[in-house]
Each structure stands twice: as structure tokens, then as C-alpha cells.
């Protein structure tokens, strides 16, 4: 039996439809999923179904669920795998995406109908790795302030309404990974509806006046209250001028030992 | 249940994506009189419509270029956010240097894209919107070839609109998209359509395509 303490994670997430979808009376196309494994792993993914894709939400949901369950299974096996090793994480994510694509190909309506971006993470007490296709962002933050944040930044085409999807034929060339070390105890994942107001300096860093109050509130409140407040914040009318897109944000904090999650 | 959000949170306001739109206006002699008056009224409608839309007024950037006179191609309105756009009064005389106008539009778009890129400003694919009632009187063929080549490389989207006796065959050489013929002098309807379309285009999120508005209100269809 390992003498290392098993770390657990406090996770707060919310997904709200954008003003564009609300005004049109239709639901959002973002989705997120996460799981904490028995060995202290945390796996999460957020996906943004493309507005031009007929079944973007379904694609987003399937690929998120598939990746999360696959990574939890792989990293919970008896073999010791390091989740900050991108050479291990990337092929595992690729296998899960291939599996989702294979399943969707059976629908015979073309993968394009299920287009979605993905940004996700696997982490434990020794660090972690982001995996990413398209826009949205992942941020790993050292809340002691000793280290600069590690940010998996959005990837767009030349034009702002062009990005990359797991359903693209060349999706593997756009699957990026970015590892981070154990000092980073807080992780944010967000879709492109959140990046315009949560990131600063050209989408390269988390915006401190956004992140610090959010982190303070989530650390001090229980998950139910935190998720309620997050959903309300993401639906604030002042965001309308910034973006009309769906908005999804997942915050996670690694807790030492087996401390109960408040 | 409380309807309060996270206290003290402040949002970053990253610069909105931009939709650059160049409007090329035929100011040749044949447009003088009622056609140019109606066109000028249409430009005012475009100004009002875009200013009335919070998002489009911040995201759409306009440039207006006129072509006429003695081979004159003039920037009547340099790049301007729609919220600050003031419709110019176009006067019509002389000939129809459409080729020169298109060359200038391509060059101005290249410059503007570089400006966006150096300032990390996201942008949508630019639009070039050309209105003419005649046929080009300059060496237009090379400009048409350059225009259609750039469009194939997805550098812009070109919309040609022919008024009255416009040479639609030559206008068609500037784009793979068939030019539209204006019904009578329905400039008001044309600019309402344009404002509605750029409003939609300026709001397109990643992964979406812009659904153009139906042009039936101003477009004439051959019998």
C-alpha cells in the first residue's frame, strides 16, 4: 500500500446557453464532464458543439464522456502511468476520440454534423496535462503565486469564426497537449464563450480580477452554492456585449490528503 | 434561492472580433440624378441600422471607396467602426474604373488584416461589396483575376450588384458568386439587406457560418 496520501478534488462547473441561443429559444451546445479516480486522478473535459453542426451538442457530449471514462480507466490500472507525461496522455486521448468518431460514423450523416472543440485535463498530485483541439482554454494556476500560470491557449484559423474540431479529417494534427507540474493546484477549463472575459493579454493568461474572486468564492463555499453563483455570473447581462456564445467553465482545486470536500 | 453571482468579479473585455466591409460605389456619370440620390439615402439607412445594433456597431468596420470621374478611385470613408460611421454624399460624373477600385479594396484589406494581426484582434472574413450601373472602363481584367483568386483563397467574400444597364457578364468575372441585379432603384432595400447581413455576420461565433439574409426585397430575377 502506498504511503502517499490520496488527494481529492473540489470541482465546480456550470454550462449556460449563450444569449444568441436564448434569444432564438434554443438550448446551448456546450457540454462538460469530469470524474475523480480512485488513485487521486482528476479528469475533465469541456466541449463546444459547433453552431453550424446539426448535432453539435451530441458530438460534444459523446466525445467528453468518452475521453473522461477512457482516461480514468487507463490511469486507474495497476500500471503506474504519469499523467504529466504528454507522450502517455496524448495517445490515450487519441484512442478515445477515435472511438467516439467511429461510433458517430455509424450514424451515416457525416461526422461534420457532430463537430465540437475539446479542451480537457488529467491531473493528480504530481502534475497533469491539458489536451486540446480548437478554441476554448485550459489554465493551471499555482495559487501561492510562485509560478506563472500554464495556459493551453485557443487555436483559431485566420478568421475568428474558424476553429478546429474532433470531427475534422485532420483532427490529429490539431490535438495539442501541454503538461504542468505539481505546484499547480488549481485548474480552469473553459469554452470560447468564457475566454473573452476570463483571459487577458491576448488570451494568454487568466484575468486576475476575474479569477481571484471566483477562486476565493469557490474555496469558501460549498459546491452547490458555488455552482449556482457561477451559473448566475455566466448569465450576467453585461456579458451580452462581449459574446453571444454558450459559456462553460469548470474550476477544480486539488485538496491535500483525504480531506472531505466541503 | 439567491440570484446573486460571484461578488466582486470583474470581466476582461477583450476586443471584439471585427468584420471589415469595403463598399465600392460607382460614381460615374450614368449614376447621376435619381440613382445617386437613392444610393446616398441608402447609405444613410446603413448608418442608422448599424448604429442601432450594439454588437454590430462595435464589430463592423466600414470603408467606402468611390470610382468615377476621370479614372478616379477615392477613399470616401477610411476604416471606421460602424458606431462612428457617417454616410458620405457621393457625387457622380465621368467613367467607371471598377478595376482600380477593386485593386484598391484588395490592398486596403491586406493592410487592415496586418493591422489586426499586429494588435491580436480577431476578425471575420472581409466582405467587398461592389455596386455599379455600367461596365468597367479601365484595365479591369487583371483586377478581376486577382479578386477571384483571392476569394478562392478565402481572403474575402465579394458581392457584385448591378444597377440598370450594368454589364453583368463583366461584373461576374470578379467572383465565383453570381452578381445580383438591383430591381429598379431599390437602394433602400439593398442597404437594409446589407446592414442586416453584416449584423448577422458580425456575430458569427467560431464554428458557425453566416446565413445571408434573403435578397428578394431588392434583387430582380430574370423572367
PDB file of N, CA and C in Angstrom, chain A residues 7-71:
ATOM      1  N   UNK A   7      -4.963  12.352  -2.922  1.00  0.00           N
ATOM      2  CA  UNK A   7      -5.539  13.699  -2.968  1.00  0.00           C
ATOM      3  C   UNK A   7      -6.925  13.635  -3.577  1.00  0.00           C
ATOM      4  N   UNK A   8      -7.758  14.515  -3.129  1.00  0.00           N
ATOM      5  CA  UNK A   8      -9.084  14.595  -3.752  1.00  0.00           C
ATOM      6  C   UNK A   8      -9.249  15.988  -4.346  1.00  0.00           C
ATOM      7  N   UNK A   9     -10.318  16.165  -5.061  1.00  0.00           N
ATOM      8  CA  UNK A   9     -10.513  17.399  -5.813  1.00  0.00           C
ATOM      9  C   UNK A   9     -11.870  17.999  -5.488  1.00  0.00           C
ATOM     10  N   UNK A  10     -11.885  19.289  -5.343  1.00  0.00           N
ATOM     11  CA  UNK A  10     -13.148  20.010  -5.250  1.00  0.00           C
ATOM     12  C   UNK A  10     -13.407  20.596  -6.640  1.00  0.00           C
ATOM     13  N   UNK A  11     -14.564  20.289  -7.194  1.00  0.00           N
ATOM     14  CA  UNK A  11     -14.846  20.674  -8.577  1.00  0.00           C
ATOM     15  C   UNK A  11     -16.144  21.469  -8.645  1.00  0.00           C
ATOM     16  N   UNK A  12     -16.091  22.598  -9.347  1.00  0.00           N
ATOM     17  CA  UNK A  12     -17.276  23.431  -9.564  1.00  0.00           C
ATOM     18  C   UNK A  12     -17.396  23.650 -11.073  1.00  0.00           C
ATOM     19  N   UNK A  13     -18.554  23.355 -11.621  1.00  0.00           N
ATOM     20  CA  UNK A  13     -18.722  23.547 -13.069  1.00  0.00           C
ATOM     21  C   UNK A  13     -20.115  24.025 -13.399  1.00  0.00           C
ATOM     22  N   UNK A  14     -20.221  24.790 -14.462  1.00  0.00           N
ATOM     23  CA  UNK A  14     -21.537  25.233 -14.933  1.00  0.00           C
ATOM     24  C   UNK A  14     -21.461  25.474 -16.429  1.00  0.00           C
ATOM     25  N   UNK A  15     -22.569  25.231 -17.086  1.00  0.00           N
ATOM     26  CA  UNK A  15     -22.670  25.470 -18.524  1.00  0.00           C
ATOM     27  C   UNK A  15     -23.995  26.170 -18.777  1.00  0.00           C
ATOM     28  N   UNK A  16     -23.943  27.319 -19.446  1.00  0.00           N
ATOM     29  CA  UNK A  16     -25.184  28.058 -19.695  1.00  0.00           C
ATOM     30  C   UNK A  16     -25.261  28.398 -21.189  1.00  0.00           C
ATOM     31  N   UNK A  17     -26.481  28.411 -21.737  1.00  0.00           N
ATOM     32  CA  UNK A  17     -26.592  28.772 -23.154  1.00  0.00           C
ATOM     33  C   UNK A  17     -26.260  30.243 -23.367  1.00  0.00           C
ATOM     34  N   UNK A  18     -25.708  30.543 -24.526  1.00  0.00           N
ATOM     35  CA  UNK A  18     -25.372  31.926 -24.851  1.00  0.00           C
ATOM     36  C   UNK A  18     -26.610  32.746 -25.148  1.00  0.00           C
ATOM     37  N   UNK A  19     -26.430  34.061 -25.155  1.00  0.00           N
ATOM     38  CA  UNK A  19     -27.574  34.943 -25.421  1.00  0.00           C
ATOM     39  C   UNK A  19     -28.132  34.713 -26.827  1.00  0.00           C
ATOM     40  N   UNK A  20     -27.238  34.348 -27.747  1.00  0.00           N
ATOM     41  CA  UNK A  20     -27.694  34.066 -29.107  1.00  0.00           C
ATOM     42  C   UNK A  20     -28.686  32.908 -29.122  1.00  0.00           C
ATOM     43  N   UNK A  21     -28.391  31.869 -28.364  1.00  0.00           N
ATOM     44  CA  UNK A  21     -29.293  30.712 -28.311  1.00  0.00           C
ATOM     45  C   UNK A  21     -30.541  31.033 -27.489  1.00  0.00           C
ATOM     46  N   UNK A  22     -30.366  31.783 -26.401  1.00  0.00           N
ATOM     47  CA  UNK A  22     -31.529  32.145 -25.574  1.00  0.00           C
ATOM     48  C   UNK A  22     -32.506  32.974 -26.414  1.00  0.00           C
ATOM     49  N   UNK A  23     -31.979  33.974 -27.139  1.00  0.00           N
ATOM     50  CA  UNK A  23     -32.843  34.836 -27.955  1.00  0.00           C
ATOM     51  C   UNK A  23     -33.571  34.030 -29.022  1.00  0.00           C
ATOM     52  N   UNK A  24     -32.910  32.979 -29.513  1.00  0.00           N
ATOM     53  CA  UNK A  24     -33.523  32.149 -30.561  1.00  0.00           C
ATOM     54  C   UNK A  24     -34.397  31.047 -29.963  1.00  0.00           C
ATOM     55  N   UNK A  25     -34.415  30.963 -28.630  1.00  0.00           N
ATOM     56  CA  UNK A  25     -35.263  29.966 -27.963  1.00  0.00           C
ATOM     57  C   UNK A  25     -34.749  28.545 -28.107  1.00  0.00           C
ATOM     58  N   UNK A  26     -33.445  28.396 -28.269  1.00  0.00           N
ATOM     59  CA  UNK A  26     -32.888  27.047 -28.375  1.00  0.00           C
ATOM     60  C   UNK A  26     -31.818  26.837 -27.304  1.00  0.00           C
ATOM     61  N   UNK A  27     -31.518  25.576 -27.050  1.00  0.00           N
ATOM     62  CA  UNK A  27     -30.577  25.250 -25.980  1.00  0.00           C
ATOM     63  C   UNK A  27     -29.136  25.451 -26.403  1.00  0.00           C
ATOM     64  N   UNK A  28     -28.242  25.371 -25.430  1.00  0.00           N
ATOM     65  CA  UNK A  28     -26.818  25.532 -25.708  1.00  0.00           C
ATOM     66  C   UNK A  28     -26.225  24.258 -26.304  1.00  0.00           C
ATOM     67  N   UNK A  29     -24.997  24.390 -26.805  1.00  0.00           N
ATOM     68  CA  UNK A  29     -24.332  23.237 -27.420  1.00  0.00           C
ATOM     69  C   UNK A  29     -23.013  22.916 -26.738  1.00  0.00           C
ATOM     70  N   UNK A  30     -22.785  23.527 -25.571  1.00  0.00           N
ATOM     71  CA  UNK A  30     -21.602  23.180 -24.770  1.00  0.00           C
ATOM     72  C   UNK A  30     -21.927  21.978 -23.887  1.00  0.00           C
ATOM     73  N   UNK A  31     -20.879  21.315 -23.437  1.00  0.00           N
ATOM     74  CA  UNK A  31     -21.052  20.190 -22.514  1.00  0.00           C
ATOM     75  C   UNK A  31     -19.769  20.037 -21.710  1.00  0.00           C
ATOM     76  N   UNK A  32     -19.882  19.551 -20.492  1.00  0.00           N
ATOM     77  CA  UNK A  32     -18.664  19.203 -19.745  1.00  0.00           C
ATOM     78  C   UNK A  32     -18.893  17.940 -18.944  1.00  0.00           C
ATOM     79  N   UNK A  33     -17.784  17.257 -18.648  1.00  0.00           N
ATOM     80  CA  UNK A  33     -17.848  16.030 -17.845  1.00  0.00           C
ATOM     81  C   UNK A  33     -16.561  15.944 -17.043  1.00  0.00           C
ATOM     82  N   UNK A  34     -16.659  15.324 -15.861  1.00  0.00           N
ATOM     83  CA  UNK A  34     -15.430  15.094 -15.095  1.00  0.00           C
ATOM     84  C   UNK A  34     -15.612  13.897 -14.176  1.00  0.00           C
ATOM     85  N   UNK A  35     -14.505  13.330 -13.761  1.00  0.00           N
ATOM     86  CA  UNK A  35     -14.516  12.227 -12.793  1.00  0.00           C
ATOM     87  C   UNK A  35     -13.242  12.298 -11.975  1.00  0.00           C
ATOM     88  N   UNK A  36     -13.328  11.839 -10.743  1.00  0.00           N
ATOM     89  CA  UNK A  36     -12.137  11.693  -9.915  1.00  0.00           C
ATOM     90  C   UNK A  36     -11.884  10.197  -9.741  1.00  0.00           C
ATOM     91  N   UNK A  37     -10.676   9.780 -10.033  1.00  0.00           N
ATOM     92  CA  UNK A  37     -10.352   8.359  -9.947  1.00  0.00           C
ATOM     93  C   UNK A  37      -9.914   7.958  -8.556  1.00  0.00           C
ATOM     94  N   UNK A  38      -9.890   6.649  -8.345  1.00  0.00           N
ATOM     95  CA  UNK A  38      -9.564   6.122  -7.022  1.00  0.00           C
ATOM     96  C   UNK A  38      -8.114   6.406  -6.626  1.00  0.00           C
ATOM     97  N   UNK A  39      -7.263   6.640  -7.612  1.00  0.00           N
ATOM     98  CA  UNK A  39      -5.849   6.884  -7.301  1.00  0.00           C
ATOM     99  C   UNK A  39      -5.519   8.375  -7.253  1.00  0.00           C
ATOM    100  N   UNK A  40      -6.536   9.183  -7.063  1.00  0.00           N
ATOM    101  CA  UNK A  40      -6.304  10.623  -6.924  1.00  0.00           C
ATOM    102  C   UNK A  40      -6.264  11.383  -8.232  1.00  0.00           C
ATOM    103  N   UNK A  41      -6.618  10.716  -9.320  1.00  0.00           N
ATOM    104  CA  UNK A  41      -6.642  11.407 -10.611  1.00  0.00           C
ATOM    105  C   UNK A  41      -7.925  12.226 -10.759  1.00  0.00           C
ATOM    106  N   UNK A  42      -7.762  13.338 -11.423  1.00  0.00           N
ATOM    107  CA  UNK A  42      -8.915  14.150 -11.805  1.00  0.00           C
ATOM    108  C   UNK A  42      -8.879  14.268 -13.333  1.00  0.00           C
ATOM    109  N   UNK A  43      -9.984  13.931 -13.971  1.00  0.00           N
ATOM    110  CA  UNK A  43     -10.073  14.044 -15.429  1.00  0.00           C
ATOM    111  C   UNK A  43     -11.305  14.866 -15.751  1.00  0.00           C
ATOM    112  N   UNK A  44     -11.138  15.856 -16.609  1.00  0.00           N
ATOM    113  CA  UNK A  44     -12.284  16.689 -17.004  1.00  0.00           C
ATOM    114  C   UNK A  44     -12.140  17.078 -18.466  1.00  0.00           C
ATOM    115  N   UNK A  45     -13.271  17.330 -19.102  1.00  0.00           N
ATOM    116  CA  UNK A  45     -13.261  17.811 -20.492  1.00  0.00           C
ATOM    117  C   UNK A  45     -14.447  18.728 -20.695  1.00  0.00           C
ATOM    118  N   UNK A  46     -14.224  19.808 -21.436  1.00  0.00           N
ATOM    119  CA  UNK A  46     -15.334  20.668 -21.849  1.00  0.00           C
ATOM    120  C   UNK A  46     -15.314  20.711 -23.373  1.00  0.00           C
ATOM    121  N   UNK A  47     -16.483  20.757 -23.962  1.00  0.00           N
ATOM    122  CA  UNK A  47     -16.567  20.741 -25.421  1.00  0.00           C
ATOM    123  C   UNK A  47     -17.636  21.716 -25.872  1.00  0.00           C
ATOM    124  N   UNK A  48     -17.388  22.312 -27.012  1.00  0.00           N
ATOM    125  CA  UNK A  48     -18.306  23.298 -27.580  1.00  0.00           C
ATOM    126  C   UNK A  48     -18.773  22.771 -28.929  1.00  0.00           C
ATOM    127  N   UNK A  49     -20.024  22.343 -28.988  1.00  0.00           N
ATOM    128  CA  UNK A  49     -20.582  21.889 -30.254  1.00  0.00           C
ATOM    129  C   UNK A  49     -20.678  23.058 -31.225  1.00  0.00           C
ATOM    130  N   UNK A  50     -20.229  22.854 -32.462  1.00  0.00           N
ATOM    131  CA  UNK A  50     -20.205  23.949 -33.439  1.00  0.00           C
ATOM    132  C   UNK A  50     -21.623  24.419 -33.760  1.00  0.00           C
ATOM    133  N   UNK A  51     -21.766  25.741 -33.856  1.00  0.00           N
ATOM    134  CA  UNK A  51     -23.076  26.297 -34.181  1.00  0.00           C
ATOM    135  C   UNK A  51     -23.569  25.851 -35.541  1.00  0.00           C
ATOM    136  N   UNK A  52     -22.629  25.555 -36.443  1.00  0.00           N
ATOM    137  CA  UNK A  52     -23.019  25.143 -37.793  1.00  0.00           C
ATOM    138  C   UNK A  52     -23.309  23.644 -37.873  1.00  0.00           C
ATOM    139  N   UNK A  53     -23.093  22.929 -36.779  1.00  0.00           N
ATOM    140  CA  UNK A  53     -23.277  21.473 -36.795  1.00  0.00           C
ATOM    141  C   UNK A  53     -24.659  21.114 -36.245  1.00  0.00           C
ATOM    142  N   UNK A  54     -25.361  20.284 -36.994  1.00  0.00           N
ATOM    143  CA  UNK A  54     -26.744  19.956 -36.616  1.00  0.00           C
ATOM    144  C   UNK A  54     -26.817  19.262 -35.255  1.00  0.00           C
ATOM    145  N   UNK A  55     -25.817  18.419 -34.981  1.00  0.00           N
ATOM    146  CA  UNK A  55     -25.819  17.680 -33.717  1.00  0.00           C
ATOM    147  C   UNK A  55     -24.560  17.996 -32.899  1.00  0.00           C
ATOM    148  N   UNK A  56     -24.237  19.282 -32.845  1.00  0.00           N
ATOM    149  CA  UNK A  56     -23.032  19.705 -32.140  1.00  0.00           C
ATOM    150  C   UNK A  56     -23.056  19.320 -30.672  1.00  0.00           C
ATOM    151  N   UNK A  57     -24.197  19.461 -30.024  1.00  0.00           N
ATOM    152  CA  UNK A  57     -24.271  19.105 -28.604  1.00  0.00           C
ATOM    153  C   UNK A  57     -24.029  17.608 -28.415  1.00  0.00           C
ATOM    154  N   UNK A  58     -24.647  16.817 -29.279  1.00  0.00           N
ATOM    155  CA  UNK A  58     -24.491  15.361 -29.158  1.00  0.00           C
ATOM    156  C   UNK A  58     -23.024  14.967 -29.359  1.00  0.00           C
ATOM    157  N   UNK A  59     -22.365  15.616 -30.324  1.00  0.00           N
ATOM    158  CA  UNK A  59     -20.944  15.347 -30.540  1.00  0.00           C
ATOM    159  C   UNK A  59     -20.126  15.744 -29.328  1.00  0.00           C
ATOM    160  N   UNK A  60     -20.430  16.931 -28.770  1.00  0.00           N
ATOM    161  CA  UNK A  60     -19.700  17.427 -27.602  1.00  0.00           C
ATOM    162  C   UNK A  60     -19.861  16.461 -26.426  1.00  0.00           C
ATOM    163  N   UNK A  61     -21.077  16.012 -26.223  1.00  0.00           N
ATOM    164  CA  UNK A  61     -21.356  15.124 -25.083  1.00  0.00           C
ATOM    165  C   UNK A  61     -20.636  13.778 -25.243  1.00  0.00           C
ATOM    166  N   UNK A  62     -20.768  13.201 -26.426  1.00  0.00           N
ATOM    167  CA  UNK A  62     -20.165  11.884 -26.616  1.00  0.00           C
ATOM    168  C   UNK A  62     -18.643  11.939 -26.447  1.00  0.00           C
ATOM    169  N   UNK A  63     -18.016  12.941 -27.057  1.00  0.00           N
ATOM    170  CA  UNK A  63     -16.552  12.955 -27.012  1.00  0.00           C
ATOM    171  C   UNK A  63     -16.048  13.263 -25.594  1.00  0.00           C
ATOM    172  N   UNK A  64     -16.739  14.139 -24.868  1.00  0.00           N
ATOM    173  CA  UNK A  64     -16.346  14.414 -23.476  1.00  0.00           C
ATOM    174  C   UNK A  64     -16.475  13.166 -22.620  1.00  0.00           C
ATOM    175  N   UNK A  65     -17.644  12.549 -22.679  1.00  0.00           N
ATOM    176  CA  UNK A  65     -17.879  11.365 -21.847  1.00  0.00           C
ATOM    177  C   UNK A  65     -16.886  10.255 -22.178  1.00  0.00           C
ATOM    178  N   UNK A  66     -16.627  10.099 -23.483  1.00  0.00           N
ATOM    179  CA  UNK A  66     -15.743   9.021 -23.921  1.00  0.00           C
ATOM    180  C   UNK A  66     -14.320   9.254 -23.416  1.00  0.00           C
ATOM    181  N   UNK A  67     -13.847  10.491 -23.516  1.00  0.00           N
ATOM    182  CA  UNK A  67     -12.469  10.792 -23.084  1.00  0.00           C
ATOM    183  C   UNK A  67     -12.339  10.620 -21.569  1.00  0.00           C
ATOM    184  N   UNK A  68     -13.299  11.152 -20.833  1.00  0.00           N
ATOM    185  CA  UNK A  68     -13.199  11.113 -19.372  1.00  0.00           C
ATOM    186  C   UNK A  68     -13.200   9.667 -18.875  1.00  0.00           C
ATOM    187  N   UNK A  69     -14.125   8.878 -19.381  1.00  0.00           N
ATOM    188  CA  UNK A  69     -14.178   7.496 -18.877  1.00  0.00           C
ATOM    189  C   UNK A  69     -12.952   6.708 -19.327  1.00  0.00           C
ATOM    190  N   UNK A  70     -12.456   6.986 -20.534  1.00  0.00           N
ATOM    191  CA  UNK A  70     -11.284   6.246 -21.027  1.00  0.00           C
ATOM    192  C   UNK A  70     -10.047   6.588 -20.202  1.00  0.00           C
ATOM    193  N   UNK A  71      -9.835   7.865 -19.927  1.00  0.00           N
ATOM    194  CA  UNK A  71      -8.629   8.251 -19.181  1.00  0.00           C
ATOM    195  C   UNK A  71      -8.685   7.746 -17.741  1.00  0.00           C
TER     196      UNK A  71
END
